[in-house]
Amino acid sequence: MSWQHQTSAIVSGFIGDWLEAQGNPLALPMTFQSLGVKVPEASPAAAVADPKATLIVLIHGLMELDSVWQFSGQPDANYGTRVGDELATGASTLCLRYNTGRPIHANGQTLADGLERLLGSWPVPVERLILMGHSMGGLVIRSACHAGVGSGHRWVRALQDCVYIGSPHDGSWLAKGAQASARILKALPRDYLRVAGEVIDLRSDGIRNLTRGDILAGEGELAGLVPDVRHYVVCGLLGRKNNPVNALFGDALVHQSSARGERQGGWNLAGEASFEGIDHIRLAHHGAVAEQIVEWLV
Amino acid sequence: MTEKQQANRDWWLGVGHMVSHGLAEGAIKAQRVHLSIADETFNILARNPVTGPVSEQVRSVHHGVSRLCYGTVSLVSDGLARLSQQALPKD
């Protein structure tokens, strides 16, 4: 993964909506990747060796790239390959790469359309689709499901499992803090403080959506989980059990209650697991989390 | 030019566009921060009977020079941003 891609991912997270509006090449287009190679949606066979009937798609979070899923020292191993190794029929794993500064509902719609094209041209009929999302990626999955159901997409019928890993369904304390700071600073009578508020306000639509976990175009609109699909939630905690730092910061960026979607109301989860001592980023490539996901999905 | 070289060229054009646009906007914001912080000092000097009589003239010169400097940076950067906008790939 080149440093230019990493830079583009970070910049896209901060101002990706503006970059896209300007037609700036730093804005990452949404692409499916297999082992770092772009997979054309219309002809995936050209990039995927031995495509399977079980397809796993990993979706990274804000300012991240598909490299966030790689296990240390094992660049080709991730949660998808671990599950595929354990399934009798195997599985094909793709990673999504996208501009995380765009509004989540826009990325959800684009992902839904992309999955429809991808599964339509997949060399073998896809019998089982598994979506895993880290952080914002989990919200993009929920948004794509909503868009897919609304558009009558066929891929929704193949979708069997969604795994949300450290996803701020009820918002992130850091995004809420940024919004509150900007509002307070902009109301102060000193111009230098108002400028600080305006600079914070430059953050992308994607970051703004993380304030409340908005996955639909309307702010604060609730969207339930797509039915007839198993939904799993993974939470991280900075400290050990009962450590007050967990209540303050959760996994560093997302509180446990938000990762569980407690304010979303009446979620029927097939599984939920919390991991003490694993922070937000390490949730995306940790052996203990991999074991839990394999136990759920295999 | 290979596809990789083209992508690399486009990437650097994107950086140039973003930086020049950032400088154009940033110079105006930096000017506002600079002048408003300076005003805190000039307001104190204005209330002092010794420095008061000349503080407004100094403030006026200071603000004028500052606006000229920041405005020049912003104008040049804005021009570069427009130029780089034209050079960005259209698709």
mmCIF file of C-alpha atoms in Angstrom:
data_model
loop_
_atom_site.group_PDB
_atom_site.id
_atom_site.type_symbol
_atom_site.label_atom_id
_atom_site.label_comp_id
_atom_site.label_asym_id
_atom_site.label_seq_id
_atom_site.Cartn_x
_atom_site.Cartn_y
_atom_site.Cartn_z
ATOM 1 C CA MET A 1 0.000 0.000 0.000
ATOM 2 C CA SER A 2 1.707 3.190 -1.121
ATOM 3 C CA TRP A 3 2.060 6.236 1.069
ATOM 4 C CA GLN A 4 0.099 8.122 -1.575
ATOM 5 C CA HIS A 5 -2.917 5.871 -1.025
ATOM 6 C CA GLN A 6 -2.588 6.306 2.737
ATOM 7 C CA THR A 7 -2.396 10.082 2.317
ATOM 8 C CA SER A 8 -5.425 10.073 0.015
ATOM 9 C CA ALA A 9 -7.376 8.011 2.564
ATOM 10 C CA ILE A 10 -6.620 10.440 5.396
ATOM 11 C CA VAL A 11 -7.299 13.563 3.326
ATOM 12 C CA SER A 12 -10.483 11.999 1.925
ATOM 13 C CA GLY A 13 -11.704 11.368 5.461
ATOM 14 C CA PHE A 14 -11.226 15.018 6.403
ATOM 15 C CA ILE A 15 -12.495 16.748 3.256
ATOM 16 C CA GLY A 16 -13.483 13.963 0.857
ATOM 17 C CA ASP A 17 -16.873 15.484 0.039
ATOM 18 C CA TRP A 18 -15.176 18.719 -1.068
ATOM 19 C CA LEU A 19 -12.504 16.834 -3.033
ATOM 20 C CA GLU A 20 -15.199 14.904 -4.864
ATOM 21 C CA ALA A 21 -17.157 18.071 -5.645
ATOM 22 C CA GLN A 22 -13.969 19.631 -7.054
ATOM 23 C CA GLY A 23 -13.102 16.569 -9.131
ATOM 24 C CA ASN A 24 -9.811 16.273 -7.238
ATOM 25 C CA PRO A 25 -7.990 12.939 -7.851
ATOM 26 C CA LEU A 26 -7.189 12.667 -4.127
ATOM 27 C CA ALA A 27 -10.825 11.635 -3.589
ATOM 28 C CA LEU A 28 -10.738 7.838 -3.575
ATOM 29 C CA PRO A 29 -13.293 6.229 -5.864
ATOM 30 C CA MET A 30 -15.208 3.252 -4.458
ATOM 31 C CA THR A 31 -13.556 0.031 -5.629
ATOM 32 C CA PHE A 32 -13.510 -3.611 -4.620
ATOM 33 C CA GLN A 33 -10.009 -4.958 -4.008
ATOM 34 C CA SER A 34 -8.632 -8.474 -3.897
ATOM 35 C CA LEU A 35 -5.143 -8.773 -2.428
ATOM 36 C CA GLY A 36 -4.498 -5.141 -3.314
ATOM 37 C CA VAL A 37 -5.685 -5.523 -6.916
ATOM 38 C CA LYS A 38 -8.754 -3.659 -8.160
ATOM 39 C CA VAL A 39 -11.662 -5.968 -8.996
ATOM 40 C CA PRO A 40 -13.762 -4.676 -11.901
ATOM 41 C CA GLU A 41 -17.446 -4.975 -10.965
ATOM 42 C CA ALA A 42 -18.371 -5.964 -14.524
ATOM 43 C CA SER A 43 -15.665 -8.633 -14.885
ATOM 44 C CA PRO A 44 -14.480 -9.825 -11.450
ATOM 45 C CA ALA A 45 -13.110 -13.098 -12.873
ATOM 46 C CA ALA A 46 -10.204 -11.113 -14.304
ATOM 47 C CA ALA A 47 -8.920 -10.275 -10.810
ATOM 48 C CA VAL A 48 -10.215 -13.058 -8.548
ATOM 49 C CA ALA A 49 -8.667 -16.483 -8.782
ATOM 50 C CA ASP A 50 -11.019 -19.390 -8.034
ATOM 51 C CA PRO A 51 -14.167 -17.402 -7.135
ATOM 52 C CA LYS A 52 -16.392 -19.101 -4.547
ATOM 53 C CA ALA A 53 -20.137 -19.185 -3.932
ATOM 54 C CA THR A 54 -19.565 -17.555 -0.542
ATOM 55 C CA LEU A 55 -18.462 -13.946 -0.864
ATOM 56 C CA ILE A 56 -17.148 -11.894 2.049
ATOM 57 C CA VAL A 57 -16.766 -8.131 1.708
ATOM 58 C CA LEU A 58 -14.742 -6.156 4.270
ATOM 59 C CA ILE A 59 -15.501 -2.436 4.591
ATOM 60 C CA HIS A 60 -13.040 -0.178 6.388
ATOM 61 C CA GLY A 61 -13.757 2.889 8.497
ATOM 62 C CA LEU A 62 -13.057 6.619 8.440
ATOM 63 C CA MET A 63 -9.641 7.595 6.995
ATOM 64 C CA GLU A 64 -8.690 3.939 6.745
ATOM 65 C CA LEU A 65 -7.734 1.754 3.792
ATOM 66 C CA ASP A 66 -8.241 -1.953 3.186
ATOM 67 C CA SER A 67 -4.817 -2.442 4.809
ATOM 68 C CA VAL A 68 -6.473 -1.965 8.231
ATOM 69 C CA TRP A 69 -7.745 -5.567 7.975
ATOM 70 C CA GLN A 70 -4.271 -7.102 7.567
ATOM 71 C CA PHE A 71 -2.907 -9.142 10.445
ATOM 72 C CA SER A 72 0.531 -8.152 11.626
ATOM 73 C CA GLY A 73 3.152 -9.896 9.503
ATOM 74 C CA GLN A 74 0.454 -11.579 7.364
ATOM 75 C CA PRO A 75 -0.553 -9.090 4.665
ATOM 76 C CA ASP A 76 -2.805 -11.622 2.900
ATOM 77 C CA ALA A 77 -4.690 -12.689 6.057
ATOM 78 C CA ASN A 78 -7.804 -10.987 7.387
ATOM 79 C CA TYR A 79 -11.136 -11.906 8.981
ATOM 80 C CA GLY A 80 -12.521 -12.900 5.585
ATOM 81 C CA THR A 81 -9.709 -15.310 4.771
ATOM 82 C CA ARG A 82 -9.895 -16.782 8.297
ATOM 83 C CA VAL A 83 -13.606 -17.522 7.834
ATOM 84 C CA GLY A 84 -12.978 -18.824 4.312
ATOM 85 C CA ASP A 85 -10.285 -21.189 5.578
ATOM 86 C CA GLU A 86 -12.750 -22.716 8.037
ATOM 87 C CA LEU A 87 -15.704 -23.068 5.660
ATOM 88 C CA ALA A 88 -15.859 -26.431 3.892
ATOM 89 C CA THR A 89 -16.613 -24.770 0.563
ATOM 90 C CA GLY A 90 -14.212 -21.865 1.116
ATOM 91 C CA ALA A 91 -14.997 -18.206 0.483
ATOM 92 C CA SER A 92 -13.791 -15.335 -1.657
ATOM 93 C CA THR A 93 -12.825 -12.219 0.247
ATOM 94 C CA LEU A 94 -12.924 -8.725 -1.212
ATOM 95 C CA CYS A 95 -12.072 -5.473 0.537
ATOM 96 C CA LEU A 96 -13.869 -2.245 -0.254
ATOM 97 C CA ARG A 97 -11.904 0.974 -0.691
ATOM 98 C CA TYR A 98 -13.860 4.225 -0.694
ATOM 99 C CA ASN A 99 -13.918 7.939 0.031
ATOM 100 C CA THR A 100 -14.893 8.093 3.710
ATOM 101 C CA GLY A 101 -15.532 11.840 3.603
ATOM 102 C CA ARG A 102 -18.671 11.389 1.495
ATOM 103 C CA PRO A 103 -21.999 11.231 3.331
ATOM 104 C CA ILE A 104 -22.625 7.729 4.652
ATOM 105 C CA HIS A 105 -25.930 7.467 2.798
ATOM 106 C CA ALA A 106 -24.140 8.302 -0.479
ATOM 107 C CA ASN A 107 -21.519 5.614 0.137
ATOM 108 C CA GLY A 108 -24.307 3.200 1.128
ATOM 109 C CA GLN A 109 -26.132 3.805 -2.139
ATOM 110 C CA THR A 110 -22.922 3.440 -4.179
ATOM 111 C CA LEU A 111 -22.041 0.221 -2.339
ATOM 112 C CA ALA A 112 -25.531 -1.184 -2.917
ATOM 113 C CA ASP A 113 -25.278 -0.440 -6.649
ATOM 114 C CA GLY A 114 -21.736 -1.852 -6.762
ATOM 115 C CA LEU A 115 -22.769 -5.085 -5.034
ATOM 116 C CA GLU A 116 -25.646 -5.478 -7.480
ATOM 117 C CA ARG A 117 -23.262 -5.215 -10.430
ATOM 118 C CA LEU A 118 -20.586 -7.369 -8.780
ATOM 119 C CA LEU A 119 -22.895 -10.231 -7.832
ATOM 120 C CA GLY A 120 -24.577 -10.028 -11.209
ATOM 121 C CA SER A 121 -21.267 -10.716 -12.939
ATOM 122 C CA TRP A 122 -19.701 -13.017 -10.318
ATOM 123 C CA PRO A 123 -18.468 -16.138 -12.164
ATOM 124 C CA VAL A 124 -20.500 -18.504 -9.941
ATOM 125 C CA PRO A 125 -23.904 -17.839 -8.329
ATOM 126 C CA VAL A 126 -23.354 -16.251 -4.916
ATOM 127 C CA GLU A 127 -25.203 -18.341 -2.341
ATOM 128 C CA ARG A 128 -23.974 -16.561 0.747
ATOM 129 C CA LEU A 129 -22.911 -12.943 1.100
ATOM 130 C CA ILE A 130 -21.236 -11.798 4.315
ATOM 131 C CA LEU A 131 -20.560 -8.108 4.985
ATOM 132 C CA MET A 132 -18.133 -7.009 7.704
ATOM 133 C CA GLY A 133 -17.605 -3.367 8.558
ATOM 134 C CA HIS A 134 -15.131 -1.696 10.849
ATOM 135 C CA SER A 135 -16.203 1.588 12.476
ATOM 136 C CA MET A 136 -17.880 3.756 9.795
ATOM 137 C CA GLY A 137 -17.862 0.663 7.562
ATOM 138 C CA GLY A 138 -20.613 -0.858 9.706
ATOM 139 C CA LEU A 139 -22.794 2.197 9.133
ATOM 140 C CA VAL A 140 -22.104 2.016 5.392
ATOM 141 C CA ILE A 141 -23.286 -1.623 5.467
ATOM 142 C CA ARG A 142 -26.557 -0.646 7.176
ATOM 143 C CA SER A 143 -27.034 2.205 4.723
ATOM 144 C CA ALA A 144 -26.321 -0.089 1.738
ATOM 145 C CA CYS A 145 -28.822 -2.647 3.069
ATOM 146 C CA HIS A 146 -31.447 0.077 3.347
ATOM 147 C CA ALA A 147 -30.679 1.253 -0.207
ATOM 148 C CA GLY A 148 -30.569 -2.319 -1.539
ATOM 149 C CA VAL A 149 -33.944 -3.204 -0.030
ATOM 150 C CA GLY A 150 -35.423 0.054 -1.302
ATOM 151 C CA SER A 151 -34.127 -0.574 -4.823
ATOM 152 C CA GLY A 152 -35.164 -4.244 -4.856
ATOM 153 C CA HIS A 153 -31.560 -5.378 -5.388
ATOM 154 C CA ARG A 154 -30.918 -9.102 -5.820
ATOM 155 C CA TRP A 155 -27.786 -9.117 -3.654
ATOM 156 C CA VAL A 156 -29.930 -8.554 -0.555
ATOM 157 C CA ARG A 157 -31.398 -12.049 -1.069
ATOM 158 C CA ALA A 158 -27.892 -13.558 -0.869
ATOM 159 C CA LEU A 159 -26.993 -11.538 2.224
ATOM 160 C CA GLN A 160 -26.923 -13.795 5.275
ATOM 161 C CA ASP A 161 -24.595 -12.152 7.799
ATOM 162 C CA CYS A 162 -23.567 -8.629 8.770
ATOM 163 C CA VAL A 163 -20.767 -8.063 11.291
ATOM 164 C CA TYR A 164 -20.377 -4.603 12.796
ATOM 165 C CA ILE A 165 -16.964 -4.109 14.407
ATOM 166 C CA GLY A 166 -16.657 -1.040 16.622
ATOM 167 C CA SER A 167 -19.308 0.797 14.612
ATOM 168 C CA PRO A 168 -20.727 3.988 16.172
ATOM 169 C CA HIS A 169 -24.416 3.269 15.533
ATOM 170 C CA ASP A 170 -25.395 5.946 18.054
ATOM 171 C CA GLY A 171 -22.502 8.256 17.179
ATOM 172 C CA SER A 172 -18.936 8.752 18.358
ATOM 173 C CA TRP A 173 -18.035 10.883 21.370
ATOM 174 C CA LEU A 174 -15.207 12.481 19.376
ATOM 175 C CA ALA A 175 -17.501 13.559 16.526
ATOM 176 C CA LYS A 176 -20.003 14.879 19.070
ATOM 177 C CA GLY A 177 -17.185 16.777 20.780
ATOM 178 C CA ALA A 178 -16.069 18.317 17.486
ATOM 179 C CA GLN A 179 -19.596 19.474 16.717
ATOM 180 C CA ALA A 180 -20.083 20.954 20.190
ATOM 181 C CA SER A 181 -16.655 22.656 20.124
ATOM 182 C CA ALA A 182 -17.344 24.234 16.740
ATOM 183 C CA ARG A 183 -20.747 25.505 17.875
ATOM 184 C CA ILE A 184 -19.354 27.034 21.089
ATOM 185 C CA LEU A 185 -16.293 28.599 19.436
ATOM 186 C CA LYS A 186 -18.344 30.151 16.629
ATOM 187 C CA ALA A 187 -20.646 31.806 19.155
ATOM 188 C CA LEU A 188 -17.793 33.503 21.056
ATOM 189 C CA PRO A 189 -17.147 37.248 20.613
ATOM 190 C CA ARG A 190 -13.485 36.913 19.545
ATOM 191 C CA ASP A 191 -12.722 36.479 15.849
ATOM 192 C CA TYR A 192 -9.671 34.256 16.467
ATOM 193 C CA LEU A 193 -11.884 31.829 18.406
ATOM 194 C CA ARG A 194 -14.578 31.924 15.722
ATOM 195 C CA VAL A 195 -11.920 31.034 13.134
ATOM 196 C CA ALA A 196 -10.991 27.974 15.223
ATOM 197 C CA GLY A 197 -14.672 26.973 15.182
ATOM 198 C CA GLU A 198 -14.838 27.473 11.416
ATOM 199 C CA VAL A 199 -11.743 25.308 10.910
ATOM 200 C CA ILE A 200 -13.340 22.486 12.929
ATOM 201 C CA ASP A 201 -16.467 22.961 10.829
ATOM 202 C CA LEU A 202 -14.498 22.183 7.672
ATOM 203 C CA ARG A 203 -14.834 18.477 8.535
ATOM 204 C CA SER A 204 -16.411 16.262 5.922
ATOM 205 C CA ASP A 205 -20.012 15.086 5.700
ATOM 206 C CA GLY A 206 -18.775 11.616 6.581
ATOM 207 C CA ILE A 207 -17.380 12.855 9.915
ATOM 208 C CA ARG A 208 -20.554 14.867 10.557
ATOM 209 C CA ASN A 209 -22.638 11.711 10.051
ATOM 210 C CA LEU A 210 -20.652 10.053 12.848
ATOM 211 C CA THR A 211 -22.024 12.577 15.332
ATOM 212 C CA ARG A 212 -25.273 10.613 15.550
ATOM 213 C CA GLY A 213 -24.557 7.617 13.372
ATOM 214 C CA ASP A 214 -26.727 8.931 10.537
ATOM 215 C CA ILE A 215 -27.023 6.394 7.722
ATOM 216 C CA LEU A 216 -29.932 7.970 5.842
ATOM 217 C CA ALA A 217 -30.143 11.265 3.996
ATOM 218 C CA GLY A 218 -32.437 12.766 6.649
ATOM 219 C CA GLU A 219 -30.630 13.758 9.854
ATOM 220 C CA GLY A 220 -31.522 11.712 12.920
ATOM 221 C CA GLU A 221 -33.721 9.339 10.931
ATOM 222 C CA LEU A 222 -33.717 5.825 12.447
ATOM 223 C CA ALA A 223 -33.276 2.790 10.204
ATOM 224 C CA GLY A 224 -33.790 -0.722 11.530
ATOM 225 C CA LEU A 225 -31.642 -3.711 10.688
ATOM 226 C CA VAL A 226 -32.501 -5.472 7.463
ATOM 227 C CA PRO A 227 -34.688 -8.532 8.296
ATOM 228 C CA ASP A 228 -33.875 -12.206 7.634
ATOM 229 C CA VAL A 229 -30.158 -11.546 8.119
ATOM 230 C CA ARG A 230 -27.996 -12.450 11.105
ATOM 231 C CA HIS A 231 -26.443 -9.346 12.657
ATOM 232 C CA TYR A 232 -23.396 -9.484 14.925
ATOM 233 C CA VAL A 233 -21.822 -6.733 16.995
ATOM 234 C CA VAL A 234 -18.204 -6.542 18.171
ATOM 235 C CA CYS A 235 -17.192 -3.928 20.781
ATOM 236 C CA GLY A 236 -13.748 -2.946 21.978
ATOM 237 C CA LEU A 237 -12.793 -1.632 25.406
ATOM 238 C CA LEU A 238 -9.597 0.226 26.268
ATOM 239 C CA GLY A 239 -9.324 -1.151 29.793
ATOM 240 C CA ARG A 240 -10.187 -4.301 31.664
ATOM 241 C CA LYS A 241 -13.640 -4.917 33.121
ATOM 242 C CA ASN A 242 -15.003 -2.122 35.374
ATOM 243 C CA ASN A 243 -12.165 0.217 34.436
ATOM 244 C CA PRO A 244 -13.691 3.735 34.403
ATOM 245 C CA VAL A 245 -11.766 4.578 31.225
ATOM 246 C CA ASN A 246 -14.152 2.236 29.373
ATOM 247 C CA ALA A 247 -17.150 4.338 30.380
ATOM 248 C CA LEU A 248 -15.360 7.514 29.295
ATOM 249 C CA PHE A 249 -13.808 6.457 25.987
ATOM 250 C CA GLY A 250 -15.066 2.963 25.095
ATOM 251 C CA ASP A 251 -12.576 1.578 22.580
ATOM 252 C CA ALA A 252 -10.965 5.074 22.323
ATOM 253 C CA LEU A 253 -13.448 6.413 19.753
ATOM 254 C CA VAL A 254 -16.706 4.484 20.197
ATOM 255 C CA HIS A 255 -18.572 3.708 23.408
ATOM 256 C CA GLN A 256 -19.796 0.181 24.004
ATOM 257 C CA SER A 257 -23.428 1.336 24.081
ATOM 258 C CA SER A 258 -23.023 3.027 20.684
ATOM 259 C CA ALA A 259 -21.342 -0.042 19.165
ATOM 260 C CA ARG A 260 -24.333 -2.068 20.372
ATOM 261 C CA GLY A 261 -26.788 0.447 18.910
ATOM 262 C CA GLU A 262 -28.648 0.700 22.199
ATOM 263 C CA ARG A 263 -30.470 3.883 21.169
ATOM 264 C CA GLN A 264 -31.576 2.433 17.840
ATOM 265 C CA GLY A 265 -34.331 0.517 19.581
ATOM 266 C CA GLY A 266 -35.174 -3.157 19.489
ATOM 267 C CA TRP A 267 -32.271 -4.629 17.590
ATOM 268 C CA ASN A 268 -32.410 -8.416 17.444
ATOM 269 C CA LEU A 269 -28.734 -9.424 17.338
ATOM 270 C CA ALA A 270 -27.568 -12.947 16.557
ATOM 271 C CA GLY A 271 -24.407 -12.357 18.555
ATOM 272 C CA GLU A 272 -22.555 -9.707 20.506
ATOM 273 C CA ALA A 273 -19.060 -9.757 21.983
ATOM 274 C CA SER A 274 -16.924 -7.260 23.851
ATOM 275 C CA PHE A 275 -13.155 -7.435 23.963
ATOM 276 C CA GLU A 276 -11.320 -5.891 26.888
ATOM 277 C CA GLY A 277 -7.983 -4.258 26.216
ATOM 278 C CA ILE A 278 -8.525 -4.024 22.453
ATOM 279 C CA ASP A 279 -8.710 -0.493 21.069
ATOM 280 C CA HIS A 280 -10.650 0.780 18.087
ATOM 281 C CA ILE A 281 -8.022 0.181 15.395
ATOM 282 C CA ARG A 282 -6.829 -3.209 16.657
ATOM 283 C CA LEU A 283 -10.440 -4.446 16.549
ATOM 284 C CA ALA A 284 -10.013 -4.691 12.768
ATOM 285 C CA HIS A 285 -7.165 -7.224 12.902
ATOM 286 C CA HIS A 286 -7.043 -9.061 16.204
ATOM 287 C CA GLY A 287 -6.734 -12.807 16.729
ATOM 288 C CA ALA A 288 -9.357 -12.947 19.499
ATOM 289 C CA VAL A 289 -11.891 -11.092 17.360
ATOM 290 C CA ALA A 290 -11.108 -13.416 14.439
ATOM 291 C CA GLU A 291 -11.821 -16.469 16.618
ATOM 292 C CA GLN A 292 -15.172 -15.024 17.674
ATOM 293 C CA ILE A 293 -16.167 -14.187 14.091
ATOM 294 C CA VAL A 294 -15.192 -17.665 12.888
ATOM 295 C CA GLU A 295 -17.263 -19.171 15.716
ATOM 296 C CA TRP A 296 -20.282 -17.111 14.637
ATOM 297 C CA LEU A 297 -20.026 -17.596 10.894
ATOM 298 C CA VAL A 298 -18.730 -21.140 10.476
ATOM 299 C CA MET B 1 2.952 7.843 -20.355
ATOM 300 C CA THR B 2 1.986 4.636 -18.529
ATOM 301 C CA GLU B 3 -1.196 4.326 -16.464
ATOM 302 C CA LYS B 4 0.856 4.417 -13.274
ATOM 303 C CA GLN B 5 2.713 7.563 -14.337
ATOM 304 C CA GLN B 6 -0.583 9.198 -15.295
ATOM 305 C CA ALA B 7 -2.083 8.316 -11.900
ATOM 306 C CA ASN B 8 1.003 9.684 -10.166
ATOM 307 C CA ARG B 9 0.796 12.921 -12.168
ATOM 308 C CA ASP B 10 -2.915 13.287 -11.383
ATOM 309 C CA TRP B 11 -2.234 12.663 -7.698
ATOM 310 C CA TRP B 12 0.330 15.465 -7.528
ATOM 311 C CA LEU B 13 -2.005 17.776 -9.455
ATOM 312 C CA GLY B 14 -4.622 16.972 -6.815
ATOM 313 C CA VAL B 15 -2.165 17.839 -4.044
ATOM 314 C CA GLY B 16 -1.295 21.114 -5.782
ATOM 315 C CA HIS B 17 -4.971 21.996 -6.181
ATOM 316 C CA MET B 18 -5.774 21.187 -2.550
ATOM 317 C CA VAL B 19 -2.737 23.031 -1.141
ATOM 318 C CA SER B 20 -3.246 26.150 -3.258
ATOM 319 C CA HIS B 21 -6.934 26.237 -2.361
ATOM 320 C CA GLY B 22 -6.017 25.708 1.295
ATOM 321 C CA LEU B 23 -3.487 28.535 1.182
ATOM 322 C CA ALA B 24 -6.003 30.911 -0.427
ATOM 323 C CA GLU B 25 -8.626 30.175 2.254
ATOM 324 C CA GLY B 26 -6.068 29.754 5.035
ATOM 325 C CA ALA B 27 -4.446 33.140 4.406
ATOM 326 C CA ILE B 28 -7.785 34.893 4.967
ATOM 327 C CA LYS B 29 -8.399 32.946 8.163
ATOM 328 C CA ALA B 30 -4.842 33.594 9.358
ATOM 329 C CA GLN B 31 -5.390 37.308 8.682
ATOM 330 C CA ARG B 32 -8.535 37.298 10.818
ATOM 331 C CA VAL B 33 -6.704 35.508 13.656
ATOM 332 C CA HIS B 34 -3.706 37.848 13.401
ATOM 333 C CA LEU B 35 -5.766 41.048 13.338
ATOM 334 C CA SER B 36 -8.156 40.020 16.105
ATOM 335 C CA ILE B 37 -5.308 39.007 18.421
ATOM 336 C CA ALA B 38 -3.476 42.234 17.565
ATOM 337 C CA ASP B 39 -6.658 44.166 18.376
ATOM 338 C CA GLU B 40 -6.557 42.807 21.933
ATOM 339 C CA THR B 41 -3.161 44.474 22.379
ATOM 340 C CA PHE B 42 -4.084 47.663 20.536
ATOM 341 C CA ASN B 43 -7.246 47.987 22.646
ATOM 342 C CA ILE B 44 -5.110 47.924 25.815
ATOM 343 C CA LEU B 45 -2.666 50.437 24.333
ATOM 344 C CA ALA B 46 -5.583 52.681 23.334
ATOM 345 C CA ARG B 47 -6.752 52.877 26.964
ATOM 346 C CA ASN B 48 -3.294 53.869 28.198
ATOM 347 C CA PRO B 49 -2.925 57.673 28.367
ATOM 348 C CA VAL B 50 0.724 57.528 27.208
ATOM 349 C CA THR B 51 0.291 55.188 24.218
ATOM 350 C CA GLY B 52 -3.328 56.012 23.472
ATOM 351 C CA PRO B 53 -2.783 58.994 21.156
ATOM 352 C CA VAL B 54 -0.586 57.047 18.711
ATOM 353 C CA SER B 55 -2.004 53.542 19.087
ATOM 354 C CA GLU B 56 -4.763 54.071 16.528
ATOM 355 C CA GLN B 57 -2.290 55.248 13.891
ATOM 356 C CA VAL B 58 -0.004 52.265 14.600
ATOM 357 C CA ARG B 59 -3.024 49.959 14.488
ATOM 358 C CA SER B 60 -4.045 51.389 11.153
ATOM 359 C CA VAL B 61 -0.570 50.891 9.638
ATOM 360 C CA HIS B 62 -0.229 47.414 11.156
ATOM 361 C CA HIS B 63 -3.609 46.272 9.869
ATOM 362 C CA GLY B 64 -2.988 47.780 6.452
ATOM 363 C CA VAL B 65 0.373 46.048 5.999
ATOM 364 C CA SER B 66 -1.067 42.771 7.323
ATOM 365 C CA ARG B 67 -4.064 42.873 4.984
ATOM 366 C CA LEU B 68 -1.747 43.593 2.053
ATOM 367 C CA CYS B 69 0.502 40.622 2.891
ATOM 368 C CA TYR B 70 -2.245 38.108 3.603
ATOM 369 C CA GLY B 71 -4.309 39.383 0.699
ATOM 370 C CA THR B 72 -1.374 38.936 -1.691
ATOM 371 C CA VAL B 73 -0.777 35.363 -0.529
ATOM 372 C CA SER B 74 -4.495 34.616 -0.828
ATOM 373 C CA LEU B 75 -4.769 36.176 -4.283
ATOM 374 C CA VAL B 76 -1.727 34.373 -5.691
ATOM 375 C CA SER B 77 -2.868 31.065 -4.145
ATOM 376 C CA ASP B 78 -6.355 31.540 -5.523
ATOM 377 C CA GLY B 79 -4.878 32.060 -8.963
ATOM 378 C CA LEU B 80 -2.824 28.882 -8.606
ATOM 379 C CA ALA B 81 -5.927 27.028 -7.385
ATOM 380 C CA ARG B 82 -7.837 28.126 -10.505
ATOM 381 C CA LEU B 83 -4.956 27.087 -12.733
ATOM 382 C CA SER B 84 -4.626 23.692 -11.068
ATOM 383 C CA GLN B 85 -8.421 23.251 -11.283
ATOM 384 C CA GLN B 86 -8.090 23.556 -15.060
ATOM 385 C CA ALA B 87 -5.312 20.983 -15.101
ATOM 386 C CA LEU B 88 -7.245 18.358 -13.087
ATOM 387 C CA PRO B 89 -8.415 15.295 -15.034
ATOM 388 C CA LYS B 90 -11.960 15.816 -16.283
ATOM 389 C CA ASP B 91 -13.336 12.262 -15.942
#
